[in-house]
GROMACS .gro file of N, CA and C in nm:
model
  366
    1UNK      N    1   0.105  -0.135   0.008
    1UNK     CA    2   0.002  -0.011   0.008
    1UNK      C    3   0.081   0.134   0.005
    2UNK      N    4   0.101   0.211  -0.117
    2UNK     CA    5   0.141   0.353  -0.097
    2UNK      C    6   0.108   0.425  -0.019
    3UNK      N    7   0.124   0.474   0.032
    3UNK     CA    8   0.186   0.552   0.174
    3UNK      C    9   0.205   0.747   0.146
    4UNK      N   10   0.193   0.761   0.212
    4UNK     CA   11   0.316   0.942   0.183
    4UNK      C   12   0.259   1.007   0.393
    5UNK      N   13   0.305   1.026   0.456
    5UNK     CA   14   0.207   1.005   0.637
    5UNK      C   15   0.326   1.181   0.643
    6UNK      N   16   0.187   1.291   0.708
    6UNK     CA   17   0.266   1.394   0.713
    6UNK      C   18   0.270   1.426   0.864
    7UNK      N   19   0.376   1.466   0.890
    7UNK     CA   20   0.385   1.488   1.059
    7UNK      C   21   0.422   1.643   1.078
    8UNK      N   22   0.433   1.655   1.229
    8UNK     CA   23   0.472   1.792   1.237
    8UNK      C   24   0.372   1.954   1.241
    9UNK      N   25   0.298   1.894   1.201
    9UNK     CA   26   0.225   2.073   1.204
    9UNK      C   27   0.208   2.078   1.341
   10UNK      N   28   0.118   2.240   1.345
   10UNK     CA   29   0.101   2.199   1.448
   10UNK      C   30   0.037   2.413   1.498
   11UNK      N   31   0.108   2.435   1.593
   11UNK     CA   32   0.006   2.544   1.632
   11UNK      C   33   0.185   2.643   1.667
   12UNK      N   34   0.213   2.783   1.631
   12UNK     CA   35   0.325   2.831   1.626
   12UNK      C   36   0.315   3.018   1.598
   13UNK      N   37   0.395   3.015   1.681
   13UNK     CA   38   0.302   3.142   1.658
   13UNK      C   39   0.388   3.282   1.521
   14UNK      N   40   0.299   3.370   1.507
   14UNK     CA   41   0.384   3.444   1.389
   14UNK      C   42   0.529   3.525   1.432
   15UNK      N   43   0.607   3.433   1.273
   15UNK     CA   44   0.726   3.446   1.279
   15UNK      C   45   0.792   3.306   1.348
   16UNK      N   46   0.720   3.245   1.391
   16UNK     CA   47   0.788   3.149   1.415
   16UNK      C   48   0.836   3.014   1.337
   17UNK      N   49   0.877   2.911   1.336
   17UNK     CA   50   0.905   2.742   1.281
   17UNK      C   51   0.859   2.602   1.306
   18UNK      N   52   0.840   2.567   1.221
   18UNK     CA   53   0.784   2.454   1.231
   18UNK      C   54   0.905   2.396   1.095
   19UNK      N   55   0.909   2.248   1.112
   19UNK     CA   56   0.911   2.148   0.970
   19UNK      C   57   0.816   2.034   1.020
   20UNK      N   58   0.778   2.022   0.899
   20UNK     CA   59   0.639   1.879   0.773
   20UNK      C   60   0.788   1.785   0.790
   21UNK      N   61   0.726   1.672   0.799
   21UNK     CA   62   0.781   1.558   0.729
   21UNK      C   63   0.659   1.507   0.685
   22UNK      N   64   0.753   1.426   0.624
   22UNK     CA   65   0.661   1.307   0.502
   22UNK      C   66   0.724   1.218   0.501
   23UNK      N   67   0.683   1.134   0.550
   23UNK     CA   68   0.718   0.935   0.543
   23UNK      C   69   0.701   0.905   0.402
   24UNK      N   70   0.742   0.863   0.340
   24UNK     CA   71   0.646   0.836   0.172
   24UNK      C   72   0.725   0.608   0.222
   25UNK      N   73   0.604   0.509   0.171
   25UNK     CA   74   0.651   0.409   0.168
   25UNK      C   75   0.528   0.328   0.073
   26UNK      N   76   0.588   0.192   0.048
   26UNK     CA   77   0.471   0.143  -0.064
   26UNK      C   78   0.522   0.098  -0.162
   27UNK      N   79   0.655   0.185  -0.271
   27UNK     CA   80   0.682   0.140  -0.358
   27UNK      C   81   0.810   0.346  -0.354
   28UNK      N   82   0.869   0.234  -0.462
   28UNK     CA   83   0.992   0.346  -0.521
   28UNK      C   84   0.990   0.435  -0.520
   29UNK      N   85   1.046   0.618  -0.484
   29UNK     CA   86   0.945   0.718  -0.568
   29UNK      C   87   1.053   0.808  -0.651
   30UNK      N   88   1.144   0.705  -0.655
   30UNK     CA   89   1.294   0.734  -0.761
   30UNK      C   90   1.236   0.776  -0.895
   31UNK      N   91   1.268   0.910  -0.937
   31UNK     CA   92   1.185   0.945  -1.099
   31UNK      C   93   1.067   1.032  -1.012
   32UNK      N   94   1.004   1.034  -0.915
   32UNK     CA   95   0.950   1.134  -0.937
   32UNK      C   96   1.030   1.276  -0.816
   33UNK      N   97   0.893   1.380  -0.885
   33UNK     CA   98   0.855   1.464  -0.789
   33UNK      C   99   0.765   1.495  -0.649
   34UNK      N  100   0.835   1.561  -0.589
   34UNK     CA  101   0.771   1.538  -0.428
   34UNK      C  102   0.658   1.674  -0.447
   35UNK      N  103   0.575   1.709  -0.405
   35UNK     CA  104   0.540   1.861  -0.379
   35UNK      C  105   0.475   1.867  -0.286
   36UNK      N  106   0.496   1.981  -0.192
   36UNK     CA  107   0.407   1.990  -0.072
   36UNK      C  108   0.325   2.128  -0.113
   37UNK      N  109   0.196   2.089  -0.139
   37UNK     CA  110   0.075   2.209  -0.140
   37UNK      C  111  -0.031   2.157   0.005
   38UNK      N  112  -0.130   2.288   0.001
   38UNK     CA  113  -0.182   2.361   0.169
   38UNK      C  114  -0.313   2.423   0.046
   39UNK      N  115  -0.393   2.435   0.162
   39UNK     CA  116  -0.523   2.433   0.148
   39UNK      C  117  -0.601   2.527   0.230
   40UNK      N  118  -0.630   2.562   0.277
   40UNK     CA  119  -0.765   2.732   0.374
   40UNK      C  120  -0.857   2.748   0.358
   41UNK      N  121  -0.938   2.727   0.443
   41UNK     CA  122  -1.115   2.742   0.457
   41UNK      C  123  -1.132   2.785   0.258
   42UNK      N  124  -1.180   2.789   0.233
   42UNK     CA  125  -1.262   2.924   0.107
   42UNK      C  126  -1.158   2.892   0.018
   43UNK      N  127  -1.051   2.830   0.044
   43UNK     CA  128  -0.990   2.869  -0.086
   43UNK      C  129  -0.870   2.761  -0.159
   44UNK      N  130  -0.852   2.720  -0.294
   44UNK     CA  131  -0.827   2.597  -0.350
   44UNK      C  132  -0.732   2.573  -0.347
   45UNK      N  133  -0.657   2.418  -0.320
   45UNK     CA  134  -0.579   2.397  -0.312
   45UNK      C  135  -0.430   2.467  -0.349
   46UNK      N  136  -0.290   2.541  -0.301
   46UNK     CA  137  -0.213   2.606  -0.377
   46UNK      C  138  -0.096   2.523  -0.374
   47UNK      N  139   0.018   2.550  -0.445
   47UNK     CA  140   0.095   2.489  -0.479
   47UNK      C  141   0.208   2.549  -0.360
   48UNK      N  142   0.275   2.469  -0.297
   48UNK     CA  143   0.405   2.483  -0.261
   48UNK      C  144   0.490   2.514  -0.278
   49UNK      N  145   0.546   2.389  -0.217
   49UNK     CA  146   0.738   2.324  -0.302
   49UNK      C  147   0.672   2.210  -0.356
   50UNK      N  148   0.829   2.222  -0.486
   50UNK     CA  149   0.800   2.057  -0.470
   50UNK      C  150   0.982   2.034  -0.551
   51UNK      N  151   1.073   1.895  -0.525
   51UNK     CA  152   1.185   1.883  -0.446
   51UNK      C  153   1.168   1.764  -0.603
   52UNK      N  154   1.290   1.672  -0.684
   52UNK     CA  155   1.275   1.623  -0.712
   52UNK      C  156   1.351   1.523  -0.644
   53UNK      N  157   1.322   1.393  -0.649
   53UNK     CA  158   1.361   1.317  -0.621
   53UNK      C  159   1.503   1.236  -0.565
   54UNK      N  160   1.590   1.264  -0.735
   54UNK     CA  161   1.652   1.208  -0.780
   54UNK      C  162   1.762   1.360  -0.735
   55UNK      N  163   1.781   1.458  -0.793
   55UNK     CA  164   1.842   1.562  -0.852
   55UNK      C  165   1.811   1.670  -0.733
   56UNK      N  166   1.699   1.635  -0.636
   56UNK     CA  167   1.691   1.749  -0.556
   56UNK      C  168   1.682   1.903  -0.578
   57UNK      N  169   1.692   1.951  -0.757
   57UNK     CA  170   1.625   1.981  -0.723
   57UNK      C  171   1.515   2.048  -0.698
   58UNK      N  172   1.463   2.216  -0.649
   58UNK     CA  173   1.357   2.252  -0.622
   58UNK      C  174   1.331   2.359  -0.616
   59UNK      N  175   1.173   2.383  -0.641
   59UNK     CA  176   1.166   2.490  -0.673
   59UNK      C  177   0.980   2.556  -0.556
   60UNK      N  178   0.974   2.699  -0.602
   60UNK     CA  179   0.910   2.694  -0.453
   60UNK      C  180   0.774   2.865  -0.537
   61UNK      N  181   0.663   2.822  -0.417
   61UNK     CA  182   0.589   2.904  -0.427
   61UNK      C  183   0.620   3.092  -0.408
   62UNK      N  184   0.625   3.192  -0.464
   62UNK     CA  185   0.642   3.332  -0.449
   62UNK      C  186   0.593   3.352  -0.295
   63UNK      N  187   0.514   3.290  -0.286
   63UNK     CA  188   0.445   3.329  -0.167
   63UNK      C  189   0.565   3.315   0.000
   64UNK      N  190   0.588   3.201  -0.091
   64UNK     CA  191   0.671   3.143   0.087
   64UNK      C  192   0.868   3.116   0.001
   65UNK      N  193   0.894   3.169  -0.109
   65UNK     CA  194   1.015   3.129  -0.100
   65UNK      C  195   1.122   3.300  -0.080
   66UNK      N  196   1.231   3.179  -0.025
   66UNK     CA  197   1.293   3.208   0.094
   66UNK      C  198   1.277   3.226   0.215
   67UNK      N  199   1.122   3.162   0.296
   67UNK     CA  200   1.084   3.165   0.393
   67UNK      C  201   1.127   2.975   0.452
   68UNK      N  202   1.061   2.934   0.291
   68UNK     CA  203   1.031   2.801   0.315
   68UNK      C  204   1.107   2.693   0.277
   69UNK      N  205   1.171   2.607   0.339
   69UNK     CA  206   1.329   2.509   0.240
   69UNK      C  207   1.235   2.372   0.233
   70UNK      N  208   1.164   2.292   0.065
   70UNK     CA  209   1.171   2.177   0.099
   70UNK      C  210   1.317   2.092   0.085
   71UNK      N  211   1.311   1.952   0.179
   71UNK     CA  212   1.472   1.903   0.154
   71UNK      C  213   1.421   1.755   0.164
   72UNK      N  214   1.486   1.673   0.099
   72UNK     CA  215   1.472   1.473   0.105
   72UNK      C  216   1.558   1.438   0.145
   73UNK      N  217   1.557   1.293   0.215
   73UNK     CA  218   1.635   1.176   0.259
   73UNK      C  219   1.591   1.062   0.174
   74UNK      N  220   1.673   1.076   0.045
   74UNK     CA  221   1.628   0.919  -0.012
   74UNK      C  222   1.670   0.822   0.067
   75UNK      N  223   1.753   0.817   0.175
   75UNK     CA  224   1.755   0.676   0.250
   75UNK      C  225   1.724   0.640   0.390
   76UNK      N  226   1.603   0.786   0.382
   76UNK     CA  227   1.481   0.740   0.508
   76UNK      C  228   1.336   0.738   0.413
   77UNK      N  229   1.319   0.799   0.277
   77UNK     CA  230   1.246   0.720   0.207
   77UNK      C  231   1.088   0.890   0.262
   78UNK      N  232   1.245   0.972   0.326
   78UNK     CA  233   1.120   1.092   0.384
   78UNK      C  234   1.166   1.251   0.288
   79UNK      N  235   1.098   1.322   0.338
   79UNK     CA  236   1.037   1.437   0.251
   79UNK      C  237   1.039   1.543   0.336
   80UNK      N  238   1.071   1.692   0.338
   80UNK     CA  239   1.107   1.736   0.469
   80UNK      C  240   1.029   1.942   0.442
   81UNK      N  241   0.943   2.009   0.447
   81UNK     CA  242   0.923   2.123   0.444
   81UNK      C  243   0.967   2.177   0.555
   82UNK      N  244   1.101   2.284   0.618
   82UNK     CA  245   1.129   2.350   0.691
   82UNK      C  246   1.066   2.520   0.666
   83UNK      N  247   0.948   2.509   0.776
   83UNK     CA  248   0.903   2.662   0.721
   83UNK      C  249   0.932   2.779   0.803
   84UNK      N  250   1.056   2.862   0.819
   84UNK     CA  251   1.048   2.965   0.878
   84UNK      C  252   0.985   3.131   0.879
   85UNK      N  253   1.011   3.231   0.958
   85UNK     CA  254   0.924   3.358   0.887
   85UNK      C  255   0.773   3.319   0.934
   86UNK      N  256   0.729   3.247   0.936
   86UNK     CA  257   0.513   3.224   0.968
   86UNK      C  258   0.430   3.309   0.998
   87UNK      N  259   0.377   3.306   0.857
   87UNK     CA  260   0.303   3.441   0.836
   87UNK      C  261   0.130   3.344   0.883
   88UNK      N  262   0.097   3.510   0.914
   88UNK     CA  263  -0.041   3.416   0.927
   88UNK      C  264  -0.121   3.357   0.824
   89UNK      N  265  -0.070   3.381   0.696
   89UNK     CA  266  -0.094   3.375   0.566
   89UNK      C  267  -0.109   3.193   0.587
   90UNK      N  268  -0.045   3.221   0.595
   90UNK     CA  269   0.035   2.996   0.619
   90UNK      C  270  -0.052   2.904   0.646
   91UNK      N  271  -0.139   2.962   0.770
   91UNK     CA  272  -0.222   2.860   0.844
   91UNK      C  273  -0.347   2.801   0.695
   92UNK      N  274  -0.320   2.653   0.744
   92UNK     CA  275  -0.420   2.594   0.626
   92UNK      C  276  -0.347   2.455   0.659
   93UNK      N  277  -0.402   2.311   0.594
   93UNK     CA  278  -0.357   2.169   0.618
   93UNK      C  279  -0.250   2.203   0.506
   94UNK      N  280  -0.141   2.109   0.512
   94UNK     CA  281  -0.033   2.101   0.414
   94UNK      C  282  -0.047   1.960   0.349
   95UNK      N  283  -0.043   1.884   0.253
   95UNK     CA  284   0.014   1.831   0.221
   95UNK      C  285   0.101   1.726   0.127
   96UNK      N  286   0.128   1.652   0.125
   96UNK     CA  287   0.212   1.602   0.089
   96UNK      C  288   0.248   1.470   0.032
   97UNK      N  289   0.290   1.499  -0.132
   97UNK     CA  290   0.189   1.453  -0.225
   97UNK      C  291   0.345   1.410  -0.339
   98UNK      N  292   0.282   1.256  -0.420
   98UNK     CA  293   0.399   1.306  -0.548
   98UNK      C  294   0.399   1.252  -0.696
   99UNK      N  295   0.401   1.277  -0.766
   99UNK     CA  296   0.353   1.319  -0.918
   99UNK      C  297   0.484   1.255  -1.007
  100UNK      N  298   0.444   1.196  -1.121
  100UNK     CA  299   0.581   1.134  -1.176
  100UNK      C  300   0.706   1.219  -1.232
  101UNK      N  301   0.671   1.339  -1.275
  101UNK     CA  302   0.745   1.414  -1.272
  101UNK      C  303   0.738   1.565  -1.261
  102UNK      N  304   0.790   1.659  -1.294
  102UNK     CA  305   0.803   1.771  -1.256
  102UNK      C  306   0.663   1.887  -1.225
  103UNK      N  307   0.654   1.923  -1.138
  103UNK     CA  308   0.496   1.979  -1.179
  103UNK      C  309   0.449   2.033  -1.097
  104UNK      N  310   0.393   2.123  -1.096
  104UNK     CA  311   0.302   2.276  -0.929
  104UNK      C  312   0.142   2.198  -1.033
  105UNK      N  313   0.131   2.168  -1.037
  105UNK     CA  314  -0.048   2.167  -1.066
  105UNK      C  315  -0.052   2.038  -0.945
  106UNK      N  316  -0.202   2.029  -0.851
  106UNK     CA  317  -0.268   1.932  -0.787
  106UNK      C  318  -0.285   1.779  -0.874
  107UNK      N  319  -0.386   1.855  -1.009
  107UNK     CA  320  -0.448   1.802  -0.980
  107UNK      C  321  -0.338   1.667  -1.110
  108UNK      N  322  -0.232   1.729  -1.126
  108UNK     CA  323  -0.127   1.571  -1.180
  108UNK      C  324  -0.039   1.514  -1.033
  109UNK      N  325  -0.121   1.486  -0.946
  109UNK     CA  326   0.046   1.406  -0.873
  109UNK      C  327  -0.092   1.260  -0.807
  110UNK      N  328  -0.014   1.201  -0.813
  110UNK     CA  329  -0.021   1.090  -0.813
  110UNK      C  330  -0.114   1.011  -0.659
  111UNK      N  331  -0.017   0.978  -0.586
  111UNK     CA  332  -0.059   1.049  -0.441
  111UNK      C  333  -0.082   1.131  -0.343
  112UNK      N  334  -0.125   1.090  -0.260
  112UNK     CA  335  -0.106   1.259  -0.162
  112UNK      C  336  -0.097   1.171  -0.042
  113UNK      N  337  -0.126   1.297   0.071
  113UNK     CA  338  -0.120   1.262   0.229
  113UNK      C  339  -0.214   1.330   0.319
  114UNK      N  340  -0.226   1.265   0.443
  114UNK     CA  341  -0.358   1.273   0.450
  114UNK      C  342  -0.397   1.396   0.554
  115UNK      N  343  -0.255   1.515   0.552
  115UNK     CA  344  -0.281   1.660   0.540
  115UNK      C  345  -0.231   1.670   0.691
  116UNK      N  346  -0.105   1.752   0.708
  116UNK     CA  347  -0.145   1.811   0.906
  116UNK      C  348  -0.161   1.957   0.938
  117UNK      N  349  -0.201   1.975   1.018
  117UNK     CA  350  -0.310   2.126   1.009
  117UNK      C  351  -0.140   2.261   1.047
  118UNK      N  352  -0.115   2.327   1.040
  118UNK     CA  353  -0.030   2.398   1.047
  118UNK      C  354  -0.122   2.597   1.023
  119UNK      N  355  -0.153   2.615   1.180
  119UNK     CA  356  -0.209   2.726   1.245
  119UNK      C  357  -0.086   2.852   1.267
  120UNK      N  358  -0.134   2.959   1.228
  120UNK     CA  359   0.016   2.986   1.280
  120UNK      C  360  -0.127   3.165   1.336
  121UNK      N  361  -0.035   3.194   1.489
  121UNK     CA  362  -0.148   3.282   1.521
  121UNK      C  363  -0.011   3.424   1.622
  122UNK      N  364  -0.127   3.554   1.650
  122UNK     CA  365  -0.017   3.614   1.662
  122UNK      C  366   0.001   3.606   1.874
   0.00000   0.00000   0.00000
């Protein structure tokens, strides 16, 4: 069974930091692009960041660039999203996902985690 399991969400103050983790299992993800997406109430699910499993190449949404860092540990089948300088606008459910090619569209992703809530308060 293919599983992506996010963890690390929670409540943090504005300006604080959180690190989200995504544990990938059930298949080989080599050749895949791992993505982070988020969805706030009343909004569409939006792209946050991607990382190519093989090359480590990363992309970021303009809204998070310079504040968030995506990384992966191939030996542990883990993907991370380090979130710094958090803002209230970052409040959302964050999802880990996997796609067979580089893409920022959520519709192109084959596998999804259950999501983890990130709430940024003042």
